[in-house]
Tab-separated table of C-alpha atoms in Angstrom:
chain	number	residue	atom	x	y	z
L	25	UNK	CA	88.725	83.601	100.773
L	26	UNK	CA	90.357	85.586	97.914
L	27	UNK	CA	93.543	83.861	96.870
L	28	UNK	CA	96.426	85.991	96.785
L	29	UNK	CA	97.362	85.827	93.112
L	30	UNK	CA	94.505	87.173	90.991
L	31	UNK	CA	93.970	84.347	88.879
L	32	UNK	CA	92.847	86.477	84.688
L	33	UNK	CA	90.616	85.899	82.340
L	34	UNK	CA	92.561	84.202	79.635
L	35	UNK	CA	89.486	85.475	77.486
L	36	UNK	CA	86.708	87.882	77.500
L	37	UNK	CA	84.389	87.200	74.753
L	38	UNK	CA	81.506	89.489	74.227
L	39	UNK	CA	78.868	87.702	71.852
L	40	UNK	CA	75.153	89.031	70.445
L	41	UNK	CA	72.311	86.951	70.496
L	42	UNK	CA	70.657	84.630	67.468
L	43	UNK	CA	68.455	86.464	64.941
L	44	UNK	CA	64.948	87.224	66.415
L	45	UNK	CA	61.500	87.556	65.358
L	46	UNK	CA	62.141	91.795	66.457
L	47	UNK	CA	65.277	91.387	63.358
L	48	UNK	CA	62.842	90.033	61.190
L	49	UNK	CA	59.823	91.799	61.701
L	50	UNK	CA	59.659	95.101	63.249
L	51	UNK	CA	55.896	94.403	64.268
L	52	UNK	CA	56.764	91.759	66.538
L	53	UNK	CA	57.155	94.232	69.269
L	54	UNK	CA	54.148	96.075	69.348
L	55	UNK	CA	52.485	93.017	70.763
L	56	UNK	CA	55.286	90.875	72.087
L	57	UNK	CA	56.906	92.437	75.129
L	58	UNK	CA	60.925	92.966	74.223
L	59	UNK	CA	61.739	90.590	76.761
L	60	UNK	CA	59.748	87.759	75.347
L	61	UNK	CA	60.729	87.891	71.841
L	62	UNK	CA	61.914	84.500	70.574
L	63	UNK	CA	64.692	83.437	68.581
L	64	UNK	CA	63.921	82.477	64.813
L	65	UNK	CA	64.884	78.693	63.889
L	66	UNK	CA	67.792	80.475	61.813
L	67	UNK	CA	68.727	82.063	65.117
L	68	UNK	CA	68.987	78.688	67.089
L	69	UNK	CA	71.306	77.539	63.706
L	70	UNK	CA	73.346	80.821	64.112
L	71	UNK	CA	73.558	79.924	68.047
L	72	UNK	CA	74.692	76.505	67.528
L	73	UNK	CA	76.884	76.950	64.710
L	74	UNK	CA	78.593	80.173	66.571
L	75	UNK	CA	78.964	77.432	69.254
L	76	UNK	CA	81.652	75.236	67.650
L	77	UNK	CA	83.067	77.874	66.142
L	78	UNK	CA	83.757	79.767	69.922
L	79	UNK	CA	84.821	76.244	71.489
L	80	UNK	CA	87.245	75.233	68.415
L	81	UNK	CA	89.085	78.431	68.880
L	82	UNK	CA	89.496	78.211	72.777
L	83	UNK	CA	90.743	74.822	72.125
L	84	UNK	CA	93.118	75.575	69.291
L	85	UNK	CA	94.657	78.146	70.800
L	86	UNK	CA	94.815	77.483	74.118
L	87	UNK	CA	98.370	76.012	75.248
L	88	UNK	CA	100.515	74.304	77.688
L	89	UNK	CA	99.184	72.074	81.129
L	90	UNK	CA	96.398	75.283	81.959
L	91	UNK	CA	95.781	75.309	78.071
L	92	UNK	CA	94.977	72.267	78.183
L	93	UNK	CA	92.725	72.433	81.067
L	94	UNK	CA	90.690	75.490	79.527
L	95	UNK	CA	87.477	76.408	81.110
L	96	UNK	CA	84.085	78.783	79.966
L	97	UNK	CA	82.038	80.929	82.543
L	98	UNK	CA	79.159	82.374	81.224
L	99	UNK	CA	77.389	85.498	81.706
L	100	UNK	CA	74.041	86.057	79.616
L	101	UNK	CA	71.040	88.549	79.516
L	102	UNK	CA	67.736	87.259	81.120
L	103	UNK	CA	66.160	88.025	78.110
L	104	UNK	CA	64.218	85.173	75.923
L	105	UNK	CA	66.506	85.628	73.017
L	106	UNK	CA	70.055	85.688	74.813
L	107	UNK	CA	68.754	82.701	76.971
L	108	UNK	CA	68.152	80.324	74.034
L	109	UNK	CA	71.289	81.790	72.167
L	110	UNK	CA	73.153	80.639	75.127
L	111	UNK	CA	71.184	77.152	75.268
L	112	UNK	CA	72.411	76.612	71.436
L	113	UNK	CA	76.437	77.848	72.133
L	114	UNK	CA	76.274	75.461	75.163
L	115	UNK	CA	75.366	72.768	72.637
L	116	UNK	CA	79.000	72.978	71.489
L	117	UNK	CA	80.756	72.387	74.490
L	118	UNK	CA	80.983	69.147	77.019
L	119	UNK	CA	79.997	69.818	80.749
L	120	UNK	CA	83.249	69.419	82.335
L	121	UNK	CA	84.177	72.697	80.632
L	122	UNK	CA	81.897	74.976	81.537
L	123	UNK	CA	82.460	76.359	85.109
L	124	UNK	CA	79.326	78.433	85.571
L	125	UNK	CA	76.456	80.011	84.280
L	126	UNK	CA	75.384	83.624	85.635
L	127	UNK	CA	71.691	85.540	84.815
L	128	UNK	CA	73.097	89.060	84.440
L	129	UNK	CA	69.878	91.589	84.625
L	130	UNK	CA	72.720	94.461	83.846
L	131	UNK	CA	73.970	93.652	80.487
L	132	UNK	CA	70.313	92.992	79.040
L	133	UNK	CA	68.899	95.098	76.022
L	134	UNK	CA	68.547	98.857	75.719
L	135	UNK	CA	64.994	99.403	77.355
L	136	UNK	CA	63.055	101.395	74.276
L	137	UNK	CA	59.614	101.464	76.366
L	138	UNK	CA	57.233	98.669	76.479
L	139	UNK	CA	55.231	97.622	73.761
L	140	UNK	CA	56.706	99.508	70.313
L	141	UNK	CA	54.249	100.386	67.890
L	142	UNK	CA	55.923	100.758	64.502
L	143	UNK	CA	55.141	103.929	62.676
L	144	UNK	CA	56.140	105.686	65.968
L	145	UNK	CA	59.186	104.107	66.805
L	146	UNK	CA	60.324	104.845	63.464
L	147	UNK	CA	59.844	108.281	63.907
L	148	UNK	CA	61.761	108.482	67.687
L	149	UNK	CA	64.485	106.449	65.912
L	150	UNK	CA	64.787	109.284	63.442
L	151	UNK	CA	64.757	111.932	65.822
L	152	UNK	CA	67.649	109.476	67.602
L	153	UNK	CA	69.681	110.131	64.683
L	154	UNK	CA	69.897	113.977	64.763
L	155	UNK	CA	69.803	114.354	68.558
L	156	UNK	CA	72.762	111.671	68.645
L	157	UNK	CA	72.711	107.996	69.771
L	158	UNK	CA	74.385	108.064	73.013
L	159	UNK	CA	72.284	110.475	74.912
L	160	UNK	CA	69.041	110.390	73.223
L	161	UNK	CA	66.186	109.112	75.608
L	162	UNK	CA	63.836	106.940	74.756
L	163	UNK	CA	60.280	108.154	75.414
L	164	UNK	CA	59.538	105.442	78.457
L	165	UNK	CA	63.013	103.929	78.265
L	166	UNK	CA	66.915	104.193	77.942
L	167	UNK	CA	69.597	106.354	76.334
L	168	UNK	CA	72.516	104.601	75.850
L	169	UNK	CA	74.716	106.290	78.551
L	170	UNK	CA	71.710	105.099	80.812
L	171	UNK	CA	73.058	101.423	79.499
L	172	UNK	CA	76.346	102.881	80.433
L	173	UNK	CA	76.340	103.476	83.799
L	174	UNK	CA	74.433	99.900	84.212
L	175	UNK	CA	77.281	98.280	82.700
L	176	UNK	CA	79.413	100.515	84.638
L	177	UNK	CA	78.140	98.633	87.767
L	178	UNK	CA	78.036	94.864	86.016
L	179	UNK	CA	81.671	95.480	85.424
L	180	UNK	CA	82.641	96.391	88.585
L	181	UNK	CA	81.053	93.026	89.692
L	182	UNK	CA	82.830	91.273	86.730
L	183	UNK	CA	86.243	92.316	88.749
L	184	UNK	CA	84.990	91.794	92.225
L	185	UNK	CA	84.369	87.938	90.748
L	186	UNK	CA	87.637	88.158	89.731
L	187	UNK	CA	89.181	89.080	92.993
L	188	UNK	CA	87.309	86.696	94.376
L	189	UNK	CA	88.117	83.985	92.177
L	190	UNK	CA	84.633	83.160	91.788
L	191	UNK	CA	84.820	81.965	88.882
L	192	UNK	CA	86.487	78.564	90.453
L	193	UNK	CA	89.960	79.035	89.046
L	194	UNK	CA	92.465	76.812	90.113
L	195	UNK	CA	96.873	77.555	88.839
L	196	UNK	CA	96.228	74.588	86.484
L	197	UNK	CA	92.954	76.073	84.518
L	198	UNK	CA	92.363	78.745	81.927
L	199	UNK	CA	89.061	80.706	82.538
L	200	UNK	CA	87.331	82.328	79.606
L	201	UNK	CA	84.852	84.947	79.892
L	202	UNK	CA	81.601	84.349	77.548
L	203	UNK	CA	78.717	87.209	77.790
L	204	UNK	CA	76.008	86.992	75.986
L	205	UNK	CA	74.121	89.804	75.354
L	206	UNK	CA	72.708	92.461	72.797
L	207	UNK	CA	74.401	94.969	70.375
L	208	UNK	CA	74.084	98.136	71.993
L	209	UNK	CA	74.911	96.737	75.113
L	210	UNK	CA	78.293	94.810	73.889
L	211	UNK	CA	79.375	97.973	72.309
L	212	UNK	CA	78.402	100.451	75.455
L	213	UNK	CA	81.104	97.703	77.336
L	214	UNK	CA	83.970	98.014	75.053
L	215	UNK	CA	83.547	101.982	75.396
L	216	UNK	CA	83.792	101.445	79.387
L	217	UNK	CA	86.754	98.765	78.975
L	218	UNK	CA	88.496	100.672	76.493
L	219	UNK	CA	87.455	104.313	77.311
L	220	UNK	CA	86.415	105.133	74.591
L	221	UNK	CA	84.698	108.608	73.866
L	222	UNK	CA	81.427	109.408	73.231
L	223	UNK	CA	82.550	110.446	69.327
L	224	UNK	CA	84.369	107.122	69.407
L	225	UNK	CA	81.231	105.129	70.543
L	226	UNK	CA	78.983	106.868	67.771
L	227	UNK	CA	81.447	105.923	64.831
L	228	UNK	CA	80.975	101.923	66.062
L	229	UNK	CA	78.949	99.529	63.551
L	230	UNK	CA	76.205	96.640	65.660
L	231	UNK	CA	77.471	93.319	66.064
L	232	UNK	CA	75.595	90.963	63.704
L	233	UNK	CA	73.283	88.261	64.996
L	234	UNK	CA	75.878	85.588	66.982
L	235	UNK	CA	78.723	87.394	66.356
L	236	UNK	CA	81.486	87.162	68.706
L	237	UNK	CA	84.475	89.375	69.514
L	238	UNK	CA	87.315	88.392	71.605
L	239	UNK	CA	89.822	90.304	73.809
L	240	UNK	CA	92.724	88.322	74.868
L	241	UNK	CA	95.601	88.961	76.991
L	242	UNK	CA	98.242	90.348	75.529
L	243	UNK	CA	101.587	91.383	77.011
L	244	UNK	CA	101.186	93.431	80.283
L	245	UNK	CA	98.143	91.693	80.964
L	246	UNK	CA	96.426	94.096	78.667
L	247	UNK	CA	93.413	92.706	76.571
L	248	UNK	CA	93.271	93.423	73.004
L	249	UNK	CA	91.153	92.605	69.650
L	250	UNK	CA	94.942	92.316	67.936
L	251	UNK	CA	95.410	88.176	68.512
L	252	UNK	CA	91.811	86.998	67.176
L	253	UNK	CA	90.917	89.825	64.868
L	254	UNK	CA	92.914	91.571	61.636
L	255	UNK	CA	93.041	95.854	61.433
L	256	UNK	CA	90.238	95.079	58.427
L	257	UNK	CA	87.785	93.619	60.792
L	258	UNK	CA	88.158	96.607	63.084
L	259	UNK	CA	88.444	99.162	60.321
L	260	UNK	CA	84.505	97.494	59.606
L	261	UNK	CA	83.408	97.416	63.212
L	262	UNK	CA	83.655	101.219	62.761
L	263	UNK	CA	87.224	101.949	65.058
L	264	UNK	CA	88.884	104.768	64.231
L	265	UNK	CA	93.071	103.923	63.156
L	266	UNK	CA	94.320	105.580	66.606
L	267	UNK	CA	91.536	103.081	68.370
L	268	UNK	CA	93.276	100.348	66.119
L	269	UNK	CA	96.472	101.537	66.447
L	270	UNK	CA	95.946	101.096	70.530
L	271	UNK	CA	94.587	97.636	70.095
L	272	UNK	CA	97.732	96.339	68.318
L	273	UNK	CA	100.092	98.032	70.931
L	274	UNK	CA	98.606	96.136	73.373
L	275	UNK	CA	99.294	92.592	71.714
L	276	UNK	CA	103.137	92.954	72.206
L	277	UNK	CA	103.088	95.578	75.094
L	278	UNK	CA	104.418	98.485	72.985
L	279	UNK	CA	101.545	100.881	74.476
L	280	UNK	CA	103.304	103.914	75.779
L	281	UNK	CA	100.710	104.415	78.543
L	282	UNK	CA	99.196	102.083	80.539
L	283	UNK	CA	97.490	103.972	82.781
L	284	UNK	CA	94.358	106.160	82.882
L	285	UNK	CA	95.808	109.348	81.305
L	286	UNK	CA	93.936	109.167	77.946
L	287	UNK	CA	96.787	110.388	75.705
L	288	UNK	CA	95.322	110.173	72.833
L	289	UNK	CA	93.056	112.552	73.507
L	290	UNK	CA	94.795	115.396	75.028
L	291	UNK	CA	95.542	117.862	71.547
L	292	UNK	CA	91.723	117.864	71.901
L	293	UNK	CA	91.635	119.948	74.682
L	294	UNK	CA	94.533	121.575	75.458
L	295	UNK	CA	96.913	123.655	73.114
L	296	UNK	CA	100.025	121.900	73.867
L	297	UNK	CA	102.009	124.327	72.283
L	298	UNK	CA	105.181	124.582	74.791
L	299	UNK	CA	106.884	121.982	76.064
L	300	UNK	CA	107.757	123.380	79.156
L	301	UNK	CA	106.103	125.988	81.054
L	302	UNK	CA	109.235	128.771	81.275
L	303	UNK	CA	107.638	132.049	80.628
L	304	UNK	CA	110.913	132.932	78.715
């Protein structure tokens, strides 16, 4: 039964997996099926130091008797690489803090077709370049809004958990989010969290190999980059300063808009020019 005071996410951290033997050597794939491709031993090192680093800043700034009492639920791709990535992170924390594990077939990689040989794909990535990221196809695969409207769903599910309280929540616990997925994928969910455009979404930079972003709760019970990350990072991850601007507003609830009206975007398409609409 749901409980009748939704119990939030202190955290949602979105994190991309180890390096592979695909980020090493593009060949890899042409004979390895995408889902199968390993981590490297620098990967499992990435995974384990990223890890420690994830549970030491939970800990350190997590506060007060639920603080204190600070929890991880994970969600990770069912693909080899994400699956050991998570096996490494989990290496950092002890059991009694880790509510749950979920297999999430929704936030795994961009499908690019089965096995990739080389010279080709380097050509369709090319032609992905002047056609445009986001909606280009991939011969036998995804485009990225096809990723979209998958994660579209997962998140839907991510708040129906929520409502739920599946996540085993009690007053006296802090839940954190961890998903651990792939690049394309993390960024095609901040676009849907944030909505963000599809001019927004081409401007943003991959997440490097274990890199992890976090959105917190802010004031309003608004999540924002603004608590764990500096306008410089964000600047690098490719955000625009209006996307920035939007992320710090939400730390101390100064957003002028919370709801799904997207402001910022209006001038675009309309010509505001009156204020009113008296024909005088």
């Amino acid at each position: 039964m749901a409980n009748d005071k939704k119990m939030l996410p202190k955290r949602i951290i979105l994190m991309r997996h180890g390096e592979s033997a695909g980020n090493i050597d593009q060949g890899a794939y042409a004979t390895t099926a995408d889902h199968k491709i390993p981590l490297t031993e620098e990967g499992r090192a990435q995974a384990r130091e990223a890890g420690k680093k994830m549970r030491a800043l939970i800990s350190t700034h997590s506060s007060g008797a639920c603080g204190e009492n600070w929890r991880v639920y994970f969600y990770v791709s069912p693909y080899e690489r994400t699956r050991t990535t998570l096996r490494e992170v989990g290496k950092g924390f002890s059991r009694r803090r880790v509510a749950g594990v979920r297999e999430e077939c929704r936030i795994r990689e961009q499908d690019f077709g089965n096995f990739q040989v080389e010279e080709r794909m380097r050509v369709v990535k090319e032609t992905r370049e002047r056609f445009g990221r986001f909606f280009y196809r991939f011969p036998e695969g995804e485009s990225a809004s096809d990723v979209y409207d998958r994660v579209s769903s997962f998140l839907e599910s991510l708040w129906r958990d929520v409502d739920m309280n599946r996540h085993r929540v009690d007053p006296s616990s802090e839940i954190n989010l961890v998903i651990v997925s792939h690049g394309l994928t993390s960024r095609v969910f901040l676009m849907k969290w944030f909505k963000w455009t599809v001019e927004e979404f081409e401007r943003l930079n991959n997440f490097g190999n274990c890199e992890f972003r976090v959105m917190e709760l802010g004031a309003n019970e608004e999540y924002t980059f603004g608590i764990h990350h500096t306008e410089e990072e964000m600047l690098a991850w490719g955000m625009s300063k209006s996307m920035i601007d939007d992320q710090m507003s939400r730390v101390d609830g100064s957003r002028e808009t919370t709801n799904d009206c997207c402001t910022l975007h209006l001038d675009e398409y309309f010509d505001l020019l009156d204020v009113t609409d008296d024909e005088d």
